[in-house]
Short mmCIF file of C-alpha atoms in Angstrom, two decimals:
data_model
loop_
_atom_site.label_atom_id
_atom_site.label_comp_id
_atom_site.label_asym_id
_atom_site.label_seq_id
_atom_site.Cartn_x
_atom_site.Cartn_y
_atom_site.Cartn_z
CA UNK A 270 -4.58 -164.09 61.61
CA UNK A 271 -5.89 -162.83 58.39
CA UNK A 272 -2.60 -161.87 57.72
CA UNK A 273 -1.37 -165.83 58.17
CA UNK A 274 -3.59 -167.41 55.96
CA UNK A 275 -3.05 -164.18 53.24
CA UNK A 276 0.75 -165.36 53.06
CA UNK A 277 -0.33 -169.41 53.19
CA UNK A 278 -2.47 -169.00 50.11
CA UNK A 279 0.20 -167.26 48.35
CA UNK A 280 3.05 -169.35 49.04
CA UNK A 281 1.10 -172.79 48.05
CA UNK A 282 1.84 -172.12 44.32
CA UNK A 283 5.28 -171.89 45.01
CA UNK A 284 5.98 -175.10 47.26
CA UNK A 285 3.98 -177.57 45.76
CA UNK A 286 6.50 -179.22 43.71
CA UNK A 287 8.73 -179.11 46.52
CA UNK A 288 6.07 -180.94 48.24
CA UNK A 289 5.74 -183.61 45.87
CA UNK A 290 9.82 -183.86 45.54
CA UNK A 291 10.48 -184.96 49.19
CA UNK A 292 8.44 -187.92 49.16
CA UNK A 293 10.95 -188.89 46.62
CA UNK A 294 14.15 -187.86 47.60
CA UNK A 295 16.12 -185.94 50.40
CA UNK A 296 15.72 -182.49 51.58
CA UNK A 297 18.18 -179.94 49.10
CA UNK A 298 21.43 -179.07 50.08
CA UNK A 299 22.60 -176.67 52.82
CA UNK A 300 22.80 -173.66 51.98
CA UNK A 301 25.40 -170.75 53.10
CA UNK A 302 24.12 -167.73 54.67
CA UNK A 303 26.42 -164.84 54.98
CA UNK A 304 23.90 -161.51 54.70
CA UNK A 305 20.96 -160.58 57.21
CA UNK A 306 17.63 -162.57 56.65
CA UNK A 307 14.80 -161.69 58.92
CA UNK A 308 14.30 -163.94 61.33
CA UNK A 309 17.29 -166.39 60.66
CA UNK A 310 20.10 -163.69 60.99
CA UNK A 311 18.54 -160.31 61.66
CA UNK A 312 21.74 -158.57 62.60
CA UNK A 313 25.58 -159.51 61.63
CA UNK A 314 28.04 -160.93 64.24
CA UNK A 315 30.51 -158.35 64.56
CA UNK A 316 33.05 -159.84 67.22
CA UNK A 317 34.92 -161.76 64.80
CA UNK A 318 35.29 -161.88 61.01
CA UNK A 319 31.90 -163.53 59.49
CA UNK A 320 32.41 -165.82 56.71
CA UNK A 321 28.75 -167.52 56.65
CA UNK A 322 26.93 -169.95 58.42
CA UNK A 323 25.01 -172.93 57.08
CA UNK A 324 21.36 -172.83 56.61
CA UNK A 325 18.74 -176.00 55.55
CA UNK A 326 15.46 -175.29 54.38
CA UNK A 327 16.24 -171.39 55.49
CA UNK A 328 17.10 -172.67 58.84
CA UNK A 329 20.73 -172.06 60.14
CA UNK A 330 21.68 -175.81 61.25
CA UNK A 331 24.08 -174.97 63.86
CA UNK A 332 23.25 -171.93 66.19
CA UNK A 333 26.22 -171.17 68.18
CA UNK A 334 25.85 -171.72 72.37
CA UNK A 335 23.63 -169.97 74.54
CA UNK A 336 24.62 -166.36 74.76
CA UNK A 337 23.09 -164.29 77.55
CA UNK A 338 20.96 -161.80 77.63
CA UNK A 339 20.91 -161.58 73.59
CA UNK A 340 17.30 -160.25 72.61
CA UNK A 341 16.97 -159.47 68.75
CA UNK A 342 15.45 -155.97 67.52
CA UNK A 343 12.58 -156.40 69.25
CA UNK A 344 13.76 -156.90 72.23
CA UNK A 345 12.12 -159.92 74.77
CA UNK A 346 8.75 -161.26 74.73
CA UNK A 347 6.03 -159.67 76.39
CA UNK A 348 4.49 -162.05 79.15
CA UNK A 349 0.75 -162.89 78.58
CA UNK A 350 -2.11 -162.86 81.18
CA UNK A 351 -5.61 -163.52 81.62
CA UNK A 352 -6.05 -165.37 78.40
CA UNK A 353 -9.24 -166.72 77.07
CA UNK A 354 -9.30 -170.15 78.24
CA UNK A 355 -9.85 -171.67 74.73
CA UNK A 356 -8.22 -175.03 73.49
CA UNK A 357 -6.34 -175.85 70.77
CA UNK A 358 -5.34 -178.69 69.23
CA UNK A 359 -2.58 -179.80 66.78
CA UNK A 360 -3.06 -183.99 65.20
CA UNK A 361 -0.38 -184.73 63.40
CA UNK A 362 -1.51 -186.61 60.04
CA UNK A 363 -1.30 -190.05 58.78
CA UNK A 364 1.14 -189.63 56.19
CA UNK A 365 4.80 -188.35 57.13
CA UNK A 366 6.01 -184.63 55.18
CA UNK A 367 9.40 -186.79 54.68
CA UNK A 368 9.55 -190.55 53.79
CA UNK A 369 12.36 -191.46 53.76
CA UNK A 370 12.71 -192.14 57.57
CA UNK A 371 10.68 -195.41 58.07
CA UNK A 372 7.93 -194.19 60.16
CA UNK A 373 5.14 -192.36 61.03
CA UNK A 374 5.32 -189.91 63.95
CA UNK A 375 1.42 -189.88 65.39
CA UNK A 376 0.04 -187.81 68.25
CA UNK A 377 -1.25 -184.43 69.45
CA UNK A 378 -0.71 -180.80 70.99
CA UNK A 379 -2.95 -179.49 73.18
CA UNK A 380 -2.90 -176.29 74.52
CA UNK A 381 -5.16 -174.33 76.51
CA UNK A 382 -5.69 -170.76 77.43
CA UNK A 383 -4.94 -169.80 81.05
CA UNK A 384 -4.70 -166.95 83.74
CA UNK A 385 -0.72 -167.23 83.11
CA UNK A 386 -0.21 -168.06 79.88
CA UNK A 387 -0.99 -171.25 77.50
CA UNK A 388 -1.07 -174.95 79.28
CA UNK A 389 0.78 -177.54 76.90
CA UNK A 390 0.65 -181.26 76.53
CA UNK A 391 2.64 -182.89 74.12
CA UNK A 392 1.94 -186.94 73.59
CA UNK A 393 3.54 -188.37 70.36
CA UNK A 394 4.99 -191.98 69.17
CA UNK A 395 6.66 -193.52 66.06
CA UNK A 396 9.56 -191.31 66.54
CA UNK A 397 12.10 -192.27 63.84
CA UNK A 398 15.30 -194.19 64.74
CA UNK A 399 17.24 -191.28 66.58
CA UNK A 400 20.79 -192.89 65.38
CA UNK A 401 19.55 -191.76 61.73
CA UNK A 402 17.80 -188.77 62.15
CA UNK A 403 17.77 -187.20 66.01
CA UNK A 404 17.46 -185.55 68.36
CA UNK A 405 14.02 -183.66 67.02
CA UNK A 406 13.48 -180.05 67.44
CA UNK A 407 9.54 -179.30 67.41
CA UNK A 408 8.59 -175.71 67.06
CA UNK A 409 4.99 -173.48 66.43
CA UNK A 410 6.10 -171.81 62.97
CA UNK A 411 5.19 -168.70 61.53
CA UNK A 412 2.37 -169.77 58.73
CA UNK A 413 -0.26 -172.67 58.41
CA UNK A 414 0.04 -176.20 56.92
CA UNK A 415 -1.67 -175.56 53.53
CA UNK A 416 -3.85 -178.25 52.41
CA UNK A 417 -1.15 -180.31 50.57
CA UNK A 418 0.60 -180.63 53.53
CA UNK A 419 3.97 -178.91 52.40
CA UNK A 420 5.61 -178.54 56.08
CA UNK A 421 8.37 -175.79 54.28
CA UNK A 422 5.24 -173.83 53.69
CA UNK A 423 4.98 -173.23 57.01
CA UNK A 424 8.45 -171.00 56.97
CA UNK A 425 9.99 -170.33 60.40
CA UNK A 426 9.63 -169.78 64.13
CA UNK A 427 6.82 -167.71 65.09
CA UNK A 428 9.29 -164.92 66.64
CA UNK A 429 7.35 -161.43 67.01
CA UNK A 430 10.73 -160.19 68.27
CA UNK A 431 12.70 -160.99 65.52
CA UNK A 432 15.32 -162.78 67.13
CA UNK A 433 16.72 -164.96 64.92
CA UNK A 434 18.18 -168.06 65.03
CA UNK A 435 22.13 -167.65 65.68
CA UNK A 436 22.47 -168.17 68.98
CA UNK A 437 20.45 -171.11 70.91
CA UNK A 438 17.67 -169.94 73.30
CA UNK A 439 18.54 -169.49 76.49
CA UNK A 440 15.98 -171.65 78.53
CA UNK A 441 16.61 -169.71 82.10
CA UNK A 442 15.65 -166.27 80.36
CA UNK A 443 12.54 -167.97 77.62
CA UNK A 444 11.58 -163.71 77.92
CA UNK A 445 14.89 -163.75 75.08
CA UNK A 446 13.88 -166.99 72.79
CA UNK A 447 11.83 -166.55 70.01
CA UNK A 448 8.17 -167.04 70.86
CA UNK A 449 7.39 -170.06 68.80
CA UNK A 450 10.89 -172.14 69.69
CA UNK A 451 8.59 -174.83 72.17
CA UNK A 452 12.45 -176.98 72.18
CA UNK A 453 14.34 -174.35 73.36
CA UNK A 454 11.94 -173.01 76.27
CA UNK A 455 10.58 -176.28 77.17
CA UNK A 456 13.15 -179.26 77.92
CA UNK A 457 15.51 -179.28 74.36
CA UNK A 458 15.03 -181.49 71.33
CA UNK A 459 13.45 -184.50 71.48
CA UNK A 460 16.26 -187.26 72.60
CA UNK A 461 13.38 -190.33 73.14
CA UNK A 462 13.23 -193.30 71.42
CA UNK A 463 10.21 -194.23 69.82
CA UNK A 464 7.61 -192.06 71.88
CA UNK A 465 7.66 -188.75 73.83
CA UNK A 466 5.51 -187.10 76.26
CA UNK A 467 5.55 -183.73 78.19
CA UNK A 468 3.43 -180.80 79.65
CA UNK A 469 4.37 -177.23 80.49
CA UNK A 470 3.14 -173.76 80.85
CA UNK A 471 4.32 -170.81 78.44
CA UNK A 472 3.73 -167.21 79.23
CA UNK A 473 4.94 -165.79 76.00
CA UNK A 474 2.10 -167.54 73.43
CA UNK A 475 -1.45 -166.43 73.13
CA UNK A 476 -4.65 -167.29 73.07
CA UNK A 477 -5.79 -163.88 72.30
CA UNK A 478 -6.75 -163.49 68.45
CA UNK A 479 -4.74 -160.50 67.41
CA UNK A 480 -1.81 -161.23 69.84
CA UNK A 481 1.58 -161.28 68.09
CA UNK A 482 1.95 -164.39 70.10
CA UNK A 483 -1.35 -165.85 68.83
CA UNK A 484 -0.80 -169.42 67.40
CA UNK A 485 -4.25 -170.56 66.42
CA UNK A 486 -4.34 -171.60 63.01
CA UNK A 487 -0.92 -171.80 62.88
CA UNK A 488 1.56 -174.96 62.01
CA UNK A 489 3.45 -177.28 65.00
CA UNK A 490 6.47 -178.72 62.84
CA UNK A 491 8.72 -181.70 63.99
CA UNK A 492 12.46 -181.76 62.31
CA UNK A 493 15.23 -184.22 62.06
CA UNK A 494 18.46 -183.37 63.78
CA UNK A 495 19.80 -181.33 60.72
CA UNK A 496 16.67 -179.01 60.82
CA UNK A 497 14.84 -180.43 57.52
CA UNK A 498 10.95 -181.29 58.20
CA UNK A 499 9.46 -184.76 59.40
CA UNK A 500 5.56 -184.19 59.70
CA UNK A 501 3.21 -180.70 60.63
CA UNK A 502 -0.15 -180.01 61.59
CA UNK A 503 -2.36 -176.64 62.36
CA UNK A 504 -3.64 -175.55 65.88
CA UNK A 505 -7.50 -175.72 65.03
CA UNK A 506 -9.44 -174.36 68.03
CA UNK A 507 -11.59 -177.49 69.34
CA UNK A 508 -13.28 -175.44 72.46
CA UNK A 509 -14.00 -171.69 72.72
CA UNK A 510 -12.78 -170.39 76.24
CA UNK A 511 -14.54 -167.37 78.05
CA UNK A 512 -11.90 -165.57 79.53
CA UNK A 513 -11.24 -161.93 79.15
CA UNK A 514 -9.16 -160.34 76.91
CA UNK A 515 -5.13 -161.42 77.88
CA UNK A 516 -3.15 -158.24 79.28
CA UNK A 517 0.95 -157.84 78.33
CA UNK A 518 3.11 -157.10 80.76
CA UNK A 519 7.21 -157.26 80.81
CA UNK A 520 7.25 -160.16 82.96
CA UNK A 521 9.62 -162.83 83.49
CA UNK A 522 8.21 -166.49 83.74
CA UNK A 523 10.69 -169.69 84.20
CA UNK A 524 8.80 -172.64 82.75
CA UNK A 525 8.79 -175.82 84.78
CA UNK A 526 8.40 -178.95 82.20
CA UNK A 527 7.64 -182.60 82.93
CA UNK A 528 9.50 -184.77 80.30
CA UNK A 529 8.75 -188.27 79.82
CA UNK A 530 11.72 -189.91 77.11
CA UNK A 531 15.44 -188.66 77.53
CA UNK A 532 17.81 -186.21 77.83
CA UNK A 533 16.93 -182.59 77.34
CA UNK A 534 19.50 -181.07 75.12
CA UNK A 535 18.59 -177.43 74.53
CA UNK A 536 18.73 -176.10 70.98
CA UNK A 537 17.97 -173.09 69.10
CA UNK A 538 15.15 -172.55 66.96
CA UNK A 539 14.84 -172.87 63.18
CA UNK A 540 13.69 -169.51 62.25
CA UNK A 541 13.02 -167.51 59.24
CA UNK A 542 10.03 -164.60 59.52
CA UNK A 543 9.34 -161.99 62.62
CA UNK A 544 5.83 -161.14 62.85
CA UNK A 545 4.42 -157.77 61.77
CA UNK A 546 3.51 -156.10 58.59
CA UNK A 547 7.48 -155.94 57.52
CA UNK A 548 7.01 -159.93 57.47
CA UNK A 549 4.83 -159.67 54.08
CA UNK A 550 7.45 -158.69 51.83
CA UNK A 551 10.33 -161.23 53.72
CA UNK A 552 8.36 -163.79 53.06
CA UNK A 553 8.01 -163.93 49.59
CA UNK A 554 11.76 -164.05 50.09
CA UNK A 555 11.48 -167.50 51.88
CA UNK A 556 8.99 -168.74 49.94
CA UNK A 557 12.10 -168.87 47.08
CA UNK A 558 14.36 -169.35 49.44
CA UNK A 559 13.07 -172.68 50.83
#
């Protein structure tokens, strides 16, 4: 956690003019991504010739379809048990990261430690026109909202196993997604008009300071359909939970959302940094990539 807030304080010097710019004009232009980038494109395609794929704010915009069984370096998440039955919470704020879209998304995470895994509700409104800017991918990224409320300073996915980002998560196997891709496991991208509402149970994020699933203190991020940044906000612990220490096992959990507001239409996740130690240098990478 530490770690987290290290790499926050770092990167604020670097993205506060691009936090100022958005409010002012549109996110930059895509960008093409033809080497390996932690967390976005950890390893090549080798199948077929690779000329590049398109990347927005670091993210790649279009993963390609769901491919089976496809686990990056690390391999698939570790299922967590007996959590400390803490909850956190995620507000979004009054003021939207971007604009330009007309409105304000408002609402609130909550998620709370359990015996098999973390208990999610999701309740937000003033979802922008979905025409213009949808469907909306919302993710738990790899770094906190700093105080300025630069969303891009939160970088990617949180995705422990290094998964990457080109191929969309596979929502019968969420053991293979990255950890932090909420979209991809849980009922797709947002396809609602104006509000949306849901609850569901994840066995691959933490409550357990420490974890390499642990997302306290860490930033929930909305996007647009294209992958650049509509509003963020921290989980801040709001009640301390007495469980015991959570215990990792390689299970295999199928999650079993409620969805309140349209279609589900599964997505991958927009990912940059794995977490780990190696993550420190990579993201000073980001921080001038984004």
């Amino acid at each position: 956690m530490h770690l987290h807030l290290l790499l926050a304080t770092t990167l604020l010097t670097l993205t506060h003019g691009q936090s100022s710019a958005r409010a002012h004009g549109p996110p930059p232009p895509p960008v093409l991504l033809n080497s390996t980038k932690s967390g976005v494109l950890p390893i090549l395609p080798t199948a077929t010739p690779f000329n590049g794929i398109e990347t927005l704010e670091g993210a790649i915009i279009n993963p390609g379809p769901v491919n089976p069984g496809f686990t990056g370096p690390g391999g698939t998440a570790t299922a967590q048990t007996k959590l400390p039955a803490a909850t956190y919470r995620a507000d979004l704020p009054d003021t939207m990261f971007n604009l330009l879209v007309g409105t304000v998304i408002r609402g609130s995470v909550v998620a709370v430690g359990t015996p098999d895994g973390v208990q999610f509700s999701v309740n937000l409104t003033g979802l922008p026109d979905q025409a213009l800017y949808g469907p909306f991918p919302w993710h738990i990224h790899n770094l906190p909202v700093p105080t300025d409320g630069n969303c891009t300073s939160t970088l990617g996915h949180l995705d422990p196993t290094n998964r990457g980002e080109l191929y969309m998560c596979d929502a019968a196997a969420p053991e293979t997604c990255q950890v932090g891709d909420l979209a991809g496991k849980h009922g797709g991208k947002i396809t609602a008009q104006g509000s949306f509402q849901t609850s569901f149970l994840d066995a691959f994020l933490s409550t357990e300071p420490g974890s390499a699933s642990f997302f306290g203190g860490l930033g929930f991020v909305v996007h647009t359909g294209n992958t650049s940044r509509l509003t963020c906000a921290n989980f801040e612990m709001v009640e301390a939970g007495n469980g015991t220490n959570g215990t990792m096992g390689n299970a295999t959990a199928t999650p079993t959302p409620s969805v309140t507001g349209g279609t589900p239409e599964f997505t991958g996740g927009v990912v940059r940094i794995g977490a780990g130690v190696g993550s420190v240098v990579a993201a000073g990478v980001f921080a001038l990539f984004i």
